[in-house]
Short mmCIF file of C-alpha atoms in Angstrom, two decimals:
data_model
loop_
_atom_site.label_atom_id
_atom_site.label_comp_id
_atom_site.label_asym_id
_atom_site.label_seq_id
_atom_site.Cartn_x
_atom_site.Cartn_y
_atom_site.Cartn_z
CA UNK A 165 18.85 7.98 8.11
CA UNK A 166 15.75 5.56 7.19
CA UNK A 167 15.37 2.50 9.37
CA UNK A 168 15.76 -0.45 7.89
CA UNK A 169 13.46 -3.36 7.69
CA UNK A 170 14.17 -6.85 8.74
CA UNK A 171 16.57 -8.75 6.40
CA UNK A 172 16.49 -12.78 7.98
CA UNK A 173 13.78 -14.45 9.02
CA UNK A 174 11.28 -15.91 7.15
CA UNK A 175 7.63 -14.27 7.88
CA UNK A 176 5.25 -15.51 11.05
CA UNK A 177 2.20 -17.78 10.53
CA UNK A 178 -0.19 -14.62 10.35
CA UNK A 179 -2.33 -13.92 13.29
CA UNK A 180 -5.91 -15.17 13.14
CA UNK A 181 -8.48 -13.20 14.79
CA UNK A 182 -11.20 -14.31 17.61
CA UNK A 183 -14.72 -14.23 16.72
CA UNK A 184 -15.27 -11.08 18.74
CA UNK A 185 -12.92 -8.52 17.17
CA UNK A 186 -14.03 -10.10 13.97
CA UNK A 187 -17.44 -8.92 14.59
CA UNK A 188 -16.39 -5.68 15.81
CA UNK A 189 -14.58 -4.97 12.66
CA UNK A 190 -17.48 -5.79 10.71
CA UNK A 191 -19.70 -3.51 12.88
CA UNK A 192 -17.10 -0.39 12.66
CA UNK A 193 -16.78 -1.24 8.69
CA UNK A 194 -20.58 -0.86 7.91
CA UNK A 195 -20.99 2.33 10.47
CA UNK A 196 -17.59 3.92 8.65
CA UNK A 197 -18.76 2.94 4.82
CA UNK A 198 -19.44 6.41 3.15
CA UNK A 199 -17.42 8.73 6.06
CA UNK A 200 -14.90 11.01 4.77
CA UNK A 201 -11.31 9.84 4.32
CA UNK A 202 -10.11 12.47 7.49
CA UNK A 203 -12.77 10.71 10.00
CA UNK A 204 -11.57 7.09 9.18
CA UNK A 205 -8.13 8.02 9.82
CA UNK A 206 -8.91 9.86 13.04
CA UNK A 207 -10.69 6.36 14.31
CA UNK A 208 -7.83 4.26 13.30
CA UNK A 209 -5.48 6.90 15.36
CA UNK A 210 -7.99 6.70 18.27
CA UNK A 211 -9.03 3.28 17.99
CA UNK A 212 -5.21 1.75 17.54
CA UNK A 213 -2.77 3.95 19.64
CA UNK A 214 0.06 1.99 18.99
CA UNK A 215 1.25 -0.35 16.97
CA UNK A 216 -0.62 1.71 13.34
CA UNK A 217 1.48 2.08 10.39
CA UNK A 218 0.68 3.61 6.51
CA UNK A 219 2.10 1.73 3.57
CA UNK A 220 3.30 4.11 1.75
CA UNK A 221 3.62 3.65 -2.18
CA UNK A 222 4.30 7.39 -3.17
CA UNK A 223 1.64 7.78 -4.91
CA UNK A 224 -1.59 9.84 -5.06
CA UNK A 225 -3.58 8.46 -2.80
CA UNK A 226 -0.60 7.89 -0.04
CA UNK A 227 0.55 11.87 -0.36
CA UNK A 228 -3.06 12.48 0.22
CA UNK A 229 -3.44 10.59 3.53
CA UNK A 230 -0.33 11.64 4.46
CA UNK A 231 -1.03 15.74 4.06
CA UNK A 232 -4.30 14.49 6.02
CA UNK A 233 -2.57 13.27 9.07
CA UNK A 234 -0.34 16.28 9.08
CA UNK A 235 -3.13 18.61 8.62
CA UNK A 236 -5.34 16.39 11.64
CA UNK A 237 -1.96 16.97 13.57
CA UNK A 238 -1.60 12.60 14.03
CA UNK A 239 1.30 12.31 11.36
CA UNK A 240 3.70 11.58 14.51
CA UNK A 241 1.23 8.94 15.69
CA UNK A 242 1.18 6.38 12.84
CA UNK A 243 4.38 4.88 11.19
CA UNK A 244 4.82 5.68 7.64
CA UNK A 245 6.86 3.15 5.68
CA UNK A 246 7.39 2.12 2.13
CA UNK A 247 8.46 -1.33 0.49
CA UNK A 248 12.11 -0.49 -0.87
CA UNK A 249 12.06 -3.19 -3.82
CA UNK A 250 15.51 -1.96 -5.35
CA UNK A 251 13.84 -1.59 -8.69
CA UNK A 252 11.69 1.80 -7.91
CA UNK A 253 11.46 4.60 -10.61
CA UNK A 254 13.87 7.73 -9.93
CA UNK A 255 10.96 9.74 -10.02
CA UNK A 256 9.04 7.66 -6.96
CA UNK A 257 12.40 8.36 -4.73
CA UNK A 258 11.91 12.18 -5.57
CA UNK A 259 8.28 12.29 -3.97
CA UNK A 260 9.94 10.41 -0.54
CA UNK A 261 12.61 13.27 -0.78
CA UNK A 262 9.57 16.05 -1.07
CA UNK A 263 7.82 14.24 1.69
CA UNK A 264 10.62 14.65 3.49
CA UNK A 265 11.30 18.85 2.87
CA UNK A 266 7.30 19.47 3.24
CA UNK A 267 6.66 17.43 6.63
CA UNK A 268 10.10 16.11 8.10
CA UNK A 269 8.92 12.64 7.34
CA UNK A 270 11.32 10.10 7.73
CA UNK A 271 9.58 6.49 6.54
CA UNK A 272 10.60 3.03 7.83
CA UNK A 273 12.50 1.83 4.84
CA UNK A 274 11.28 -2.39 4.55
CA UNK A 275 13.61 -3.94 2.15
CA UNK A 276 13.63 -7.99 1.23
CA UNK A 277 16.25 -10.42 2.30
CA UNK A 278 17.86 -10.40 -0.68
CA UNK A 279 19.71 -7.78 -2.96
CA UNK A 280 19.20 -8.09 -6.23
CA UNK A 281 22.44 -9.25 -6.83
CA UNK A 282 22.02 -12.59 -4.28
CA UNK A 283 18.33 -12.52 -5.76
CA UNK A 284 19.85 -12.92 -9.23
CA UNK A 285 22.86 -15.73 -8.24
CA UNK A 286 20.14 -18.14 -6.66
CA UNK A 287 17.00 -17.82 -9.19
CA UNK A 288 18.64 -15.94 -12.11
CA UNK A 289 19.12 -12.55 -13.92
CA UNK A 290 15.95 -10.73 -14.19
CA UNK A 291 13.55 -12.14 -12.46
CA UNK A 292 10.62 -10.47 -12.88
CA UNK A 293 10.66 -10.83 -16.45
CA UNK A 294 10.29 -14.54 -16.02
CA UNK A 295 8.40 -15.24 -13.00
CA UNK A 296 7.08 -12.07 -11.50
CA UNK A 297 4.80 -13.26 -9.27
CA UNK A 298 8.02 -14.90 -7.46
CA UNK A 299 9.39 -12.01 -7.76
CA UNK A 300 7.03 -9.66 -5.99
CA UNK A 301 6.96 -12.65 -3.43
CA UNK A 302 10.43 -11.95 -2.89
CA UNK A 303 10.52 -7.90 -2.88
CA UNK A 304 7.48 -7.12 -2.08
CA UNK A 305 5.12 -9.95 -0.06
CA UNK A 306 7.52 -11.29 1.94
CA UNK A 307 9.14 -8.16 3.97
CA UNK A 308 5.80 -6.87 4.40
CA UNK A 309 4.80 -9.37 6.12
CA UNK A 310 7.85 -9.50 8.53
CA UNK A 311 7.19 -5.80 9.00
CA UNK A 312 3.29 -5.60 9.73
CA UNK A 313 4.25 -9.09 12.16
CA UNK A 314 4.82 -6.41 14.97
CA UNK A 315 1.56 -4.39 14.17
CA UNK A 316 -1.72 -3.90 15.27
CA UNK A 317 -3.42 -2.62 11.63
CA UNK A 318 -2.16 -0.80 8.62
CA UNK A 319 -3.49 1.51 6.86
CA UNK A 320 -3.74 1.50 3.15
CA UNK A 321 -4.51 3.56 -0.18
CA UNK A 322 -6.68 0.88 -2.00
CA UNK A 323 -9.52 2.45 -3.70
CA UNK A 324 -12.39 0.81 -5.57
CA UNK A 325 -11.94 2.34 -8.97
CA UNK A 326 -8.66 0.52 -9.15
CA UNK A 327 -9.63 -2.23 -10.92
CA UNK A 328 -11.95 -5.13 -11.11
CA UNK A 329 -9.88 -7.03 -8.31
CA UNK A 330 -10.32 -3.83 -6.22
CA UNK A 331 -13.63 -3.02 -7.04
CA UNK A 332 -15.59 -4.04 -3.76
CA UNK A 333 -12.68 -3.48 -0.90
CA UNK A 334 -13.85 -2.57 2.28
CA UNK A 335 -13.25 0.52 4.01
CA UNK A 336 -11.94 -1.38 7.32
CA UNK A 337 -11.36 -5.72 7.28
CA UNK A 338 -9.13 -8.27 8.88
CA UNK A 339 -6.40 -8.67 6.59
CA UNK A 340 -5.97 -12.99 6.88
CA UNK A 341 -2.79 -12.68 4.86
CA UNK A 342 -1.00 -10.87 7.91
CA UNK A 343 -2.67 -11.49 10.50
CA UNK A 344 -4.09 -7.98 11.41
CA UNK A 345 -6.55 -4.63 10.81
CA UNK A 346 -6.82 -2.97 7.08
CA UNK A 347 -7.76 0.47 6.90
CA UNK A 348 -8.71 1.59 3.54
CA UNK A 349 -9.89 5.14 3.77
CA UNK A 350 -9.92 6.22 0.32
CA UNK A 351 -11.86 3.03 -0.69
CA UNK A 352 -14.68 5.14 -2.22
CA UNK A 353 -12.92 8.69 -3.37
CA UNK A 354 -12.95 9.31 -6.83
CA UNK A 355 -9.65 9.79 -8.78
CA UNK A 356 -11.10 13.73 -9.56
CA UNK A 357 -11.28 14.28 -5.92
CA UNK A 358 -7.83 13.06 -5.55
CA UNK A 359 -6.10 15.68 -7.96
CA UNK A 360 -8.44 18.17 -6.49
CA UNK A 361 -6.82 17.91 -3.37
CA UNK A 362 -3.55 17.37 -4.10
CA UNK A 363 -3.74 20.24 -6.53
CA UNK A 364 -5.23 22.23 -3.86
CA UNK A 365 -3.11 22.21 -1.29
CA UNK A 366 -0.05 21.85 -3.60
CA UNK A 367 0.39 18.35 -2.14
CA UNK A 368 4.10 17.00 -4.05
CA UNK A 369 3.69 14.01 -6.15
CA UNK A 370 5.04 11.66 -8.73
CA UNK A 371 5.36 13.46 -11.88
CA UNK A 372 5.13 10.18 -14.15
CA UNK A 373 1.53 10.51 -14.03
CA UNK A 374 1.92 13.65 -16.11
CA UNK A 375 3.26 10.49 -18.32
CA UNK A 376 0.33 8.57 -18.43
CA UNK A 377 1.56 5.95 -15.37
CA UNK A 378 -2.22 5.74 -13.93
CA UNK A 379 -0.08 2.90 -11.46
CA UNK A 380 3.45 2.87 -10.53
CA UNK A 381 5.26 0.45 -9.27
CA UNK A 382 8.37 -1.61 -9.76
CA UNK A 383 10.35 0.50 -12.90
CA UNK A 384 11.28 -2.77 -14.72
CA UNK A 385 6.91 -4.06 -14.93
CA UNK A 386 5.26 -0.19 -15.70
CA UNK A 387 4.41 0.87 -18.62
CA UNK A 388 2.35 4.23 -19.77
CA UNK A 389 -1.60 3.45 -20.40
CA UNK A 390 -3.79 3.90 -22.90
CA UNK A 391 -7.03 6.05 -22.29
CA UNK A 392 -10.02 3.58 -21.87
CA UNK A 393 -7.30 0.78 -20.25
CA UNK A 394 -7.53 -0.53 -17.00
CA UNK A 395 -5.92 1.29 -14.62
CA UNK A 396 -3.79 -1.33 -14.14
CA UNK A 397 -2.83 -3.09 -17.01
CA UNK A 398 0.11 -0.98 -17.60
CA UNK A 399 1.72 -3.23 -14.13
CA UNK A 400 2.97 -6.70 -15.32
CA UNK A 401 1.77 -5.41 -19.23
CA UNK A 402 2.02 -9.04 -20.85
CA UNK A 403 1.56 -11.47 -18.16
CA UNK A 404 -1.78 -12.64 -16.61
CA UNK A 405 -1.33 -10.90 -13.39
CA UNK A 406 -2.43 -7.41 -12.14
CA UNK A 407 -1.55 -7.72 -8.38
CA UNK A 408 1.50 -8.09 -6.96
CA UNK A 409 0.33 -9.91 -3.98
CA UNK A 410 0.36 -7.66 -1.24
CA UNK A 411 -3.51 -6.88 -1.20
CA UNK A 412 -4.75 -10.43 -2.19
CA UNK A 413 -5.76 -12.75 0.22
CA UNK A 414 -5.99 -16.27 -2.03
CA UNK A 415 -6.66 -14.86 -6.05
CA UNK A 416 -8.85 -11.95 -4.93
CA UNK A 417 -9.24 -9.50 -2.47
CA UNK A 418 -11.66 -9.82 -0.03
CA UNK A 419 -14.64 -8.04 -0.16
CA UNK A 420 -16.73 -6.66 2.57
CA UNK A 421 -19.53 -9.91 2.39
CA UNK A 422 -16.40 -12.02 3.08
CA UNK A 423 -16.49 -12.09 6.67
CA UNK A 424 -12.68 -10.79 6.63
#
């Protein structure tokens, strides 16, 4: 049975750091810029024994880091979870089922306050077709920040060939929109490397990038892209908006000359 997330209260005033950790975390980001994705999560395991948790989208680069905590023996150390939005492709809730047969895994399950059904009696059918970036708020921004409320850092897939809004994100920063530690250890791998591995050590995952889904997310906003398209421009495909919120901190991420 997956837990489930928090369904009531509205999210915490994120935490704000004091100068001193902020500084560490700048010192540990510059020292861990260029290590392998394996070493980075073996400091986050050693540097945060409890309270560490991996978002966990089902995609390539979260099967990867979690085949690399099994394989470093830490899997039972950090808490895998994944943001259940109600609209998720069939396909997405296969790979949690594989994760499942291949390592036992049992992820938190964070869901939002509402079901769709309450979601659609108070701001109408459909939502995301009209105002998506409510919508994500809703589904996606909100629960996760109830969720990470209790933690000390999460740990993330965000890489830097993702996009133009991803392009300079930091290996390790303070994550102002929650109020705690970001761990991005396949910031700098290359999508090749990626399939290498996973092809390698026949690591399970989502077969609609067979279908030319470079990004997957909610089932109703994805579309297939073209070769030479963004990455991302198959998420939200007509509106002005390639982030759903969760990684932005203000309109764009925060980059690693921030100071966050």
């Amino acid at each position: 049975m997956l837990a489930q997330g928090p369904r009531s209260t509205a999210p915490p005033a994120p935490r704000a750091p004091d100068p001193d950790r902020l500084a560490w975390i700048r010192r540990e980001a510059a020292r861990l810029e260029g290590r392998a994705p394996e070493e980075i999560l073996g400091w986050a395991v050693q540097k945060v024994p409890a309270g560490l948790s991996l978002a966990c989208s089902f995609g390539m680069q979260s099967v990867v880091l979690i085949d690399m905590l099994h394989r470093l023996g830490l899997l039972s150390r950090v808490e895998v979870f994944y943001l259940d939005t109600g609209l998720l492709f069939e396909e997405t809730l296969a790979v949690r089922e594989a994760l499942r047969d291949r390592y036992g895994l049992e992820p938190v399950r964070v869901c939002p306050n509402l079901s769709l059904d309450e979601q659609a009696r108070r701001y109408g059918d459909r939502l995301w077709e009209r105002d998506p970036t409510r919508c994500c708020a809703l589904r996606k921004v909100e629960p996760l920040r109830r969720y990470l409320a209790e933690k000390e850092a999460w740990i993330t897939g965000l890489r830097r060939a993702h996009g133009k809004t991803r392009a300079k994100v930091p290996v390790l920063h303070w994550d102002a929109a929650n109020g705690l530690m970001k761990i991005n250890p396949m910031a700098a791998v290359d999508e090749k490397e990626i399939w290498r591995y996973i092809h390698r050590r026949s690591v399970p995952y989502n077969a609609l990038y067979d279908q030319g889904y470079p990004s997957i997310g909610c089932a109703p906003c994805t579309r297939p892209v073209a070769p030479g398209e963004d990455p991302r421009s198959g998420r939200w495909a007509g509106q002005d908006k390639t982030e759903c919120g969760i990684h932005v901190d203000g309109e764009v991420i925060k980059t690693a000359g921030s100071g966050i």
